[in-house]
Tab-separated table of C-alpha atoms in Angstrom:
chain	number	residue	atom	x	y	z
A	6	GLU	CA	39.259	-15.041	-6.432
A	7	ALA	CA	36.917	-17.497	-4.665
A	8	GLN	CA	35.947	-20.202	-7.082
A	9	VAL	CA	35.057	-23.807	-7.815
A	10	THR	CA	36.985	-25.196	-10.779
A	11	GLN	CA	35.940	-28.211	-12.814
A	12	ASN	CA	37.836	-30.040	-15.551
A	13	PRO	CA	37.246	-30.923	-18.267
A	14	ARG	CA	34.516	-28.484	-19.273
A	15	TYR	CA	33.578	-30.568	-22.302
A	16	LEU	CA	34.205	-34.240	-22.995
A	17	ILE	CA	33.047	-36.732	-25.566
A	18	THR	CA	33.878	-40.333	-24.740
A	19	VAL	CA	32.779	-43.863	-25.577
A	20	THR	CA	30.913	-46.433	-23.547
A	21	GLY	CA	33.093	-48.197	-21.001
A	22	LYS	CA	36.088	-45.880	-21.067
A	23	LYS	CA	36.814	-44.778	-17.519
A	24	LEU	CA	36.935	-41.062	-16.909
A	25	THR	CA	37.386	-38.624	-14.046
A	26	VAL	CA	35.980	-35.133	-13.712
A	27	THR	CA	38.031	-33.088	-11.279
A	28	CYS	CA	36.676	-30.452	-8.920
A	29	SER	CA	38.685	-28.081	-6.780
A	30	GLN	CA	37.620	-25.209	-4.514
A	31	ASN	CA	39.776	-22.533	-2.897
A	32	MET	CA	37.331	-21.354	-0.235
A	33	ASN	CA	38.264	-23.895	2.456
A	34	HIS	CA	34.731	-25.293	2.324
A	35	GLU	CA	33.984	-28.468	4.236
A	36	TYR	CA	30.983	-29.480	2.140
A	37	MET	CA	31.243	-30.503	-1.509
A	38	SER	CA	28.723	-32.103	-3.807
A	39	TRP	CA	28.139	-33.288	-7.358
A	40	TYR	CA	24.918	-32.680	-9.281
A	41	ARG	CA	23.805	-33.638	-12.747
A	42	GLN	CA	21.456	-31.437	-14.740
A	43	ASP	CA	19.102	-32.913	-17.303
A	44	PRO	CA	16.252	-31.145	-19.156
A	45	GLY	CA	13.010	-31.300	-17.214
A	46	LEU	CA	14.651	-32.992	-14.225
A	47	GLY	CA	16.424	-30.074	-12.597
A	48	LEU	CA	19.582	-30.652	-10.579
A	49	ARG	CA	19.897	-34.078	-9.025
A	50	GLN	CA	22.493	-34.858	-6.395
A	51	ILE	CA	24.916	-37.678	-7.170
A	52	TYR	CA	27.232	-37.730	-4.161
A	53	TYR	CA	28.193	-35.356	-1.415
A	54	SER	CA	30.950	-34.996	1.170
A	55	MET	CA	30.618	-33.348	4.544
A	56	ASN	CA	34.393	-33.290	5.069
A	57	VAL	CA	37.647	-35.084	4.237
A	58	GLU	CA	37.170	-38.858	4.029
A	59	VAL	CA	33.397	-38.487	4.591
A	60	THR	CA	31.241	-39.149	1.521
A	61	ASP	CA	27.663	-40.279	1.038
A	62	LYS	CA	25.250	-41.100	-1.733
A	63	GLY	CA	22.851	-38.557	-3.092
A	64	ASP	CA	19.708	-39.333	-5.064
A	65	VAL	CA	21.301	-40.751	-8.242
A	66	PRO	CA	24.629	-42.401	-7.270
A	67	GLU	CA	24.486	-45.449	-9.582
A	68	GLY	CA	27.450	-45.621	-11.957
A	69	TYR	CA	29.503	-43.023	-10.116
A	70	LYS	CA	32.243	-42.988	-7.512
A	71	VAL	CA	33.830	-40.168	-5.534
A	72	SER	CA	36.690	-39.653	-3.144
A	73	ARG	CA	37.629	-36.869	-0.736
A	74	LYS	CA	41.266	-37.271	0.234
A	75	GLU	CA	41.912	-33.538	0.494
A	76	LYS	CA	39.618	-30.753	1.601
A	77	ARG	CA	39.869	-28.799	-1.639
A	78	ASN	CA	39.345	-31.665	-4.134
A	79	PHE	CA	36.330	-33.839	-4.857
A	80	PRO	CA	36.716	-35.821	-8.104
A	81	LEU	CA	33.819	-37.635	-9.778
A	82	ILE	CA	34.726	-40.994	-11.308
A	83	LEU	CA	32.783	-42.844	-13.972
A	84	GLU	CA	34.294	-46.331	-13.994
A	85	SER	CA	32.360	-47.567	-17.032
A	86	PRO	CA	30.381	-44.713	-18.590
A	87	SER	CA	27.128	-45.451	-20.390
A	88	PRO	CA	25.048	-43.244	-22.726
A	89	ASN	CA	22.518	-42.521	-19.943
A	90	GLN	CA	25.288	-40.650	-18.137
A	91	THR	CA	25.369	-38.060	-20.905
A	92	SER	CA	24.593	-34.919	-18.962
A	93	LEU	CA	25.767	-31.566	-17.631
A	94	TYR	CA	27.609	-32.041	-14.352
A	95	PHE	CA	28.087	-29.440	-11.650
A	96	CYS	CA	30.390	-29.545	-8.671
A	97	ALA	CA	29.459	-27.310	-5.751
A	98	SER	CA	30.776	-26.390	-2.334
A	99	SER	CA	29.593	-24.683	0.814
A	100	SER	CA	30.896	-23.796	4.218
A	101	ARG	CA	29.548	-25.381	7.385
A	102	GLY	CA	29.437	-24.263	10.953
A	103	ARG	CA	29.132	-20.633	11.917
A	104	GLN	CA	30.257	-19.409	8.502
A	105	ASN	CA	27.469	-21.355	6.835
A	106	THR	CA	25.316	-18.862	4.980
A	107	GLY	CA	23.542	-21.657	3.177
A	108	GLU	CA	24.881	-20.633	-0.221
A	109	LEU	CA	26.034	-23.357	-2.553
A	110	PHE	CA	28.856	-22.214	-4.861
A	111	PHE	CA	28.811	-23.979	-8.219
A	112	GLY	CA	31.559	-24.684	-10.682
A	113	GLU	CA	31.087	-23.775	-14.355
A	114	GLY	CA	29.846	-27.217	-15.285
A	115	SER	CA	31.208	-30.136	-17.301
A	116	ARG	CA	29.260	-31.277	-20.340
A	117	LEU	CA	29.788	-34.996	-20.855
A	118	THR	CA	28.678	-36.987	-23.893
A	119	VAL	CA	28.954	-40.777	-23.848
A	120	LEU	CA	28.622	-42.425	-27.271
B	16	GLY	CA	13.188	-38.538	1.098
B	17	GLU	CA	12.392	-34.966	0.160
B	18	ASN	CA	10.611	-34.270	-3.119
B	19	VAL	CA	10.302	-30.770	-4.593
B	20	GLU	CA	7.818	-29.981	-7.358
B	21	GLN	CA	8.126	-26.720	-9.311
B	22	HIS	CA	5.574	-24.998	-11.576
B	23	PRO	CA	5.332	-23.794	-14.236
B	24	SER	CA	8.106	-25.313	-16.316
B	25	THR	CA	8.058	-22.325	-18.665
B	26	LEU	CA	6.799	-18.796	-18.095
B	27	SER	CA	6.669	-15.875	-20.486
B	28	VAL	CA	5.807	-12.344	-19.290
B	29	GLN	CA	5.918	-8.858	-20.723
B	30	GLU	CA	8.696	-6.592	-19.541
B	31	GLY	CA	7.526	-4.650	-16.535
B	32	ASP	CA	4.974	-7.247	-15.452
B	33	SER	CA	5.347	-9.576	-12.454
B	34	ALA	CA	6.335	-13.242	-12.510
B	35	VAL	CA	5.495	-15.888	-9.925
B	36	ILE	CA	7.035	-19.350	-9.654
B	37	LYS	CA	5.687	-21.891	-7.175
B	38	CYS	CA	7.206	-24.903	-5.438
B	39	THR	CA	5.851	-27.551	-3.130
B	40	TYR	CA	7.881	-29.832	-0.882
B	41	SER	CA	7.073	-33.112	0.812
B	42	ASP	CA	9.220	-33.269	3.964
B	43	SER	CA	7.739	-31.238	6.795
B	44	ALA	CA	11.199	-31.188	8.439
B	45	SER	CA	12.597	-29.012	5.643
B	46	ASN	CA	13.795	-25.735	7.075
B	47	TYR	CA	15.774	-23.967	4.364
B	48	PHE	CA	14.455	-22.866	0.958
B	49	PRO	CA	16.785	-21.158	-1.531
B	50	TRP	CA	16.191	-19.989	-5.081
B	51	TYR	CA	18.889	-20.213	-7.731
B	52	LYS	CA	19.072	-18.421	-11.076
B	53	GLN	CA	20.875	-19.968	-14.033
B	54	GLU	CA	21.505	-17.779	-17.042
B	55	LEU	CA	22.047	-19.440	-20.381
B	56	GLY	CA	25.333	-21.366	-20.395
B	57	LYS	CA	26.210	-20.293	-16.871
B	58	ARG	CA	26.315	-21.850	-13.432
B	59	PRO	CA	23.380	-21.606	-10.981
B	60	GLN	CA	23.715	-18.752	-8.513
B	61	LEU	CA	21.807	-18.041	-5.317
B	62	ILE	CA	19.442	-15.086	-5.579
B	63	ILE	CA	17.398	-15.316	-2.389
B	64	ASP	CA	16.627	-17.790	0.377
B	65	ILE	CA	14.259	-18.136	3.297
B	66	ARG	CA	14.324	-20.167	6.478
B	67	SER	CA	11.364	-21.851	8.095
B	68	ASN	CA	11.043	-19.317	10.909
B	69	VAL	CA	10.203	-16.540	8.418
B	70	GLY	CA	7.098	-16.169	6.240
B	71	GLU	CA	8.382	-13.669	3.690
B	72	LYS	CA	11.648	-12.116	2.584
B	73	LYS	CA	12.305	-9.334	0.087
B	74	ASP	CA	15.365	-8.126	-1.762
B	75	GLN	CA	14.633	-5.226	-4.116
B	76	ARG	CA	12.466	-6.645	-6.943
B	77	ILE	CA	12.440	-10.239	-5.745
B	78	ALA	CA	10.603	-11.771	-2.827
B	79	VAL	CA	9.990	-15.237	-1.506
B	80	THR	CA	7.008	-16.382	0.558
B	81	LEU	CA	6.731	-19.567	2.581
B	82	ASN	CA	3.615	-21.388	3.758
B	83	LYS	CA	4.766	-24.169	6.087
B	84	THR	CA	1.277	-25.479	6.695
B	85	ALA	CA	0.667	-26.046	3.011
B	86	LYS	CA	4.323	-26.922	2.372
B	87	HIS	CA	4.791	-24.522	-0.485
B	88	PHE	CA	6.936	-21.504	-1.242
B	89	SER	CA	6.976	-19.030	-4.101
B	90	LEU	CA	9.310	-16.631	-5.876
B	91	HIS	CA	7.915	-13.259	-6.903
B	92	ILE	CA	9.700	-10.974	-9.355
B	93	THR	CA	8.218	-7.513	-9.871
B	94	GLU	CA	8.910	-5.005	-12.649
B	95	THR	CA	10.587	-7.677	-14.735
B	96	GLN	CA	13.509	-6.739	-16.958
B	97	PRO	CA	15.186	-8.542	-19.886
B	98	GLU	CA	18.063	-9.602	-17.632
B	99	ASP	CA	15.593	-11.595	-15.521
B	100	SER	CA	15.328	-14.089	-18.390
B	101	ALA	CA	16.881	-17.317	-17.070
B	102	VAL	CA	16.071	-20.702	-15.582
B	103	TYR	CA	15.060	-20.530	-11.917
B	104	PHE	CA	15.375	-23.433	-9.497
B	105	CYS	CA	13.789	-23.742	-6.102
B	106	ALA	CA	15.260	-26.108	-3.517
B	107	ALA	CA	14.661	-27.426	-0.028
B	108	SER	CA	16.836	-28.865	2.705
B	109	THR	CA	16.287	-30.360	6.145
B	110	ARG	CA	19.823	-29.413	7.193
B	111	GLY	CA	19.306	-25.661	7.516
B	112	GLY	CA	21.742	-24.873	4.749
B	113	ALA	CA	23.297	-26.014	1.496
B	114	GLN	CA	23.805	-29.619	2.560
B	115	LYS	CA	21.521	-32.165	0.938
B	116	LEU	CA	19.638	-29.598	-1.116
B	117	VAL	CA	16.888	-31.133	-3.240
B	118	PHE	CA	16.071	-29.041	-6.305
B	119	GLY	CA	12.885	-28.552	-8.256
B	120	GLN	CA	12.712	-29.205	-11.997
B	121	GLY	CA	13.329	-25.583	-12.961
B	122	THR	CA	11.296	-22.809	-14.617
B	123	ARG	CA	12.452	-21.149	-17.812
B	124	LEU	CA	11.411	-17.504	-17.518
B	125	THR	CA	11.353	-15.384	-20.655
B	126	ILE	CA	10.844	-11.624	-20.478
B	127	ASN	CA	9.369	-10.223	-23.690
B	128	PRO	CA	10.294	-6.625	-24.563
């Protein structure tokens, strides 16, 4: 089954404790991206990756890091989480090139609470 | 960069009536405009999209219109049903596809029986 898998789905942590949210896709997609969803603000892009070893900042990258060492994985790293990073996070992927239909496939979301 | 504004933020309609959600975008180079539906507790999913070389696209009860001159596009849902209740997001991209999508703030649509 084609899917984007995120872990953990729910996490409560404390300020300053480093955490990683993993994202994996099995569709051989070149493009992957992280969004955060906050009430009234929609989905805002944090980072994206056009392919392995190619990453770039989105609209709200402060406080986050990413890496793309393998095509299928795109982890989101919060080195020192703060309460303003409490949010619902979505990983997404899409194909590029001739197979690019434009559709962005989302994971199920990871709800993060930073105390 | 691109900025997408979406209105209204909430919309309530009677079952069977039509619903219209509107979005405006700022970057005239934007060429791809998808709409995503997010049911409660679920992930966003693509329901329809339109590219800048087309003015209107329909898929059963949903349609999207695009006015490039005015830089706005709209989602139209006819004969609304309870399962249409969800949050809808519009988005725009200058890359012709899913890359660098900028989303609107979302519209919570409620269908009243």
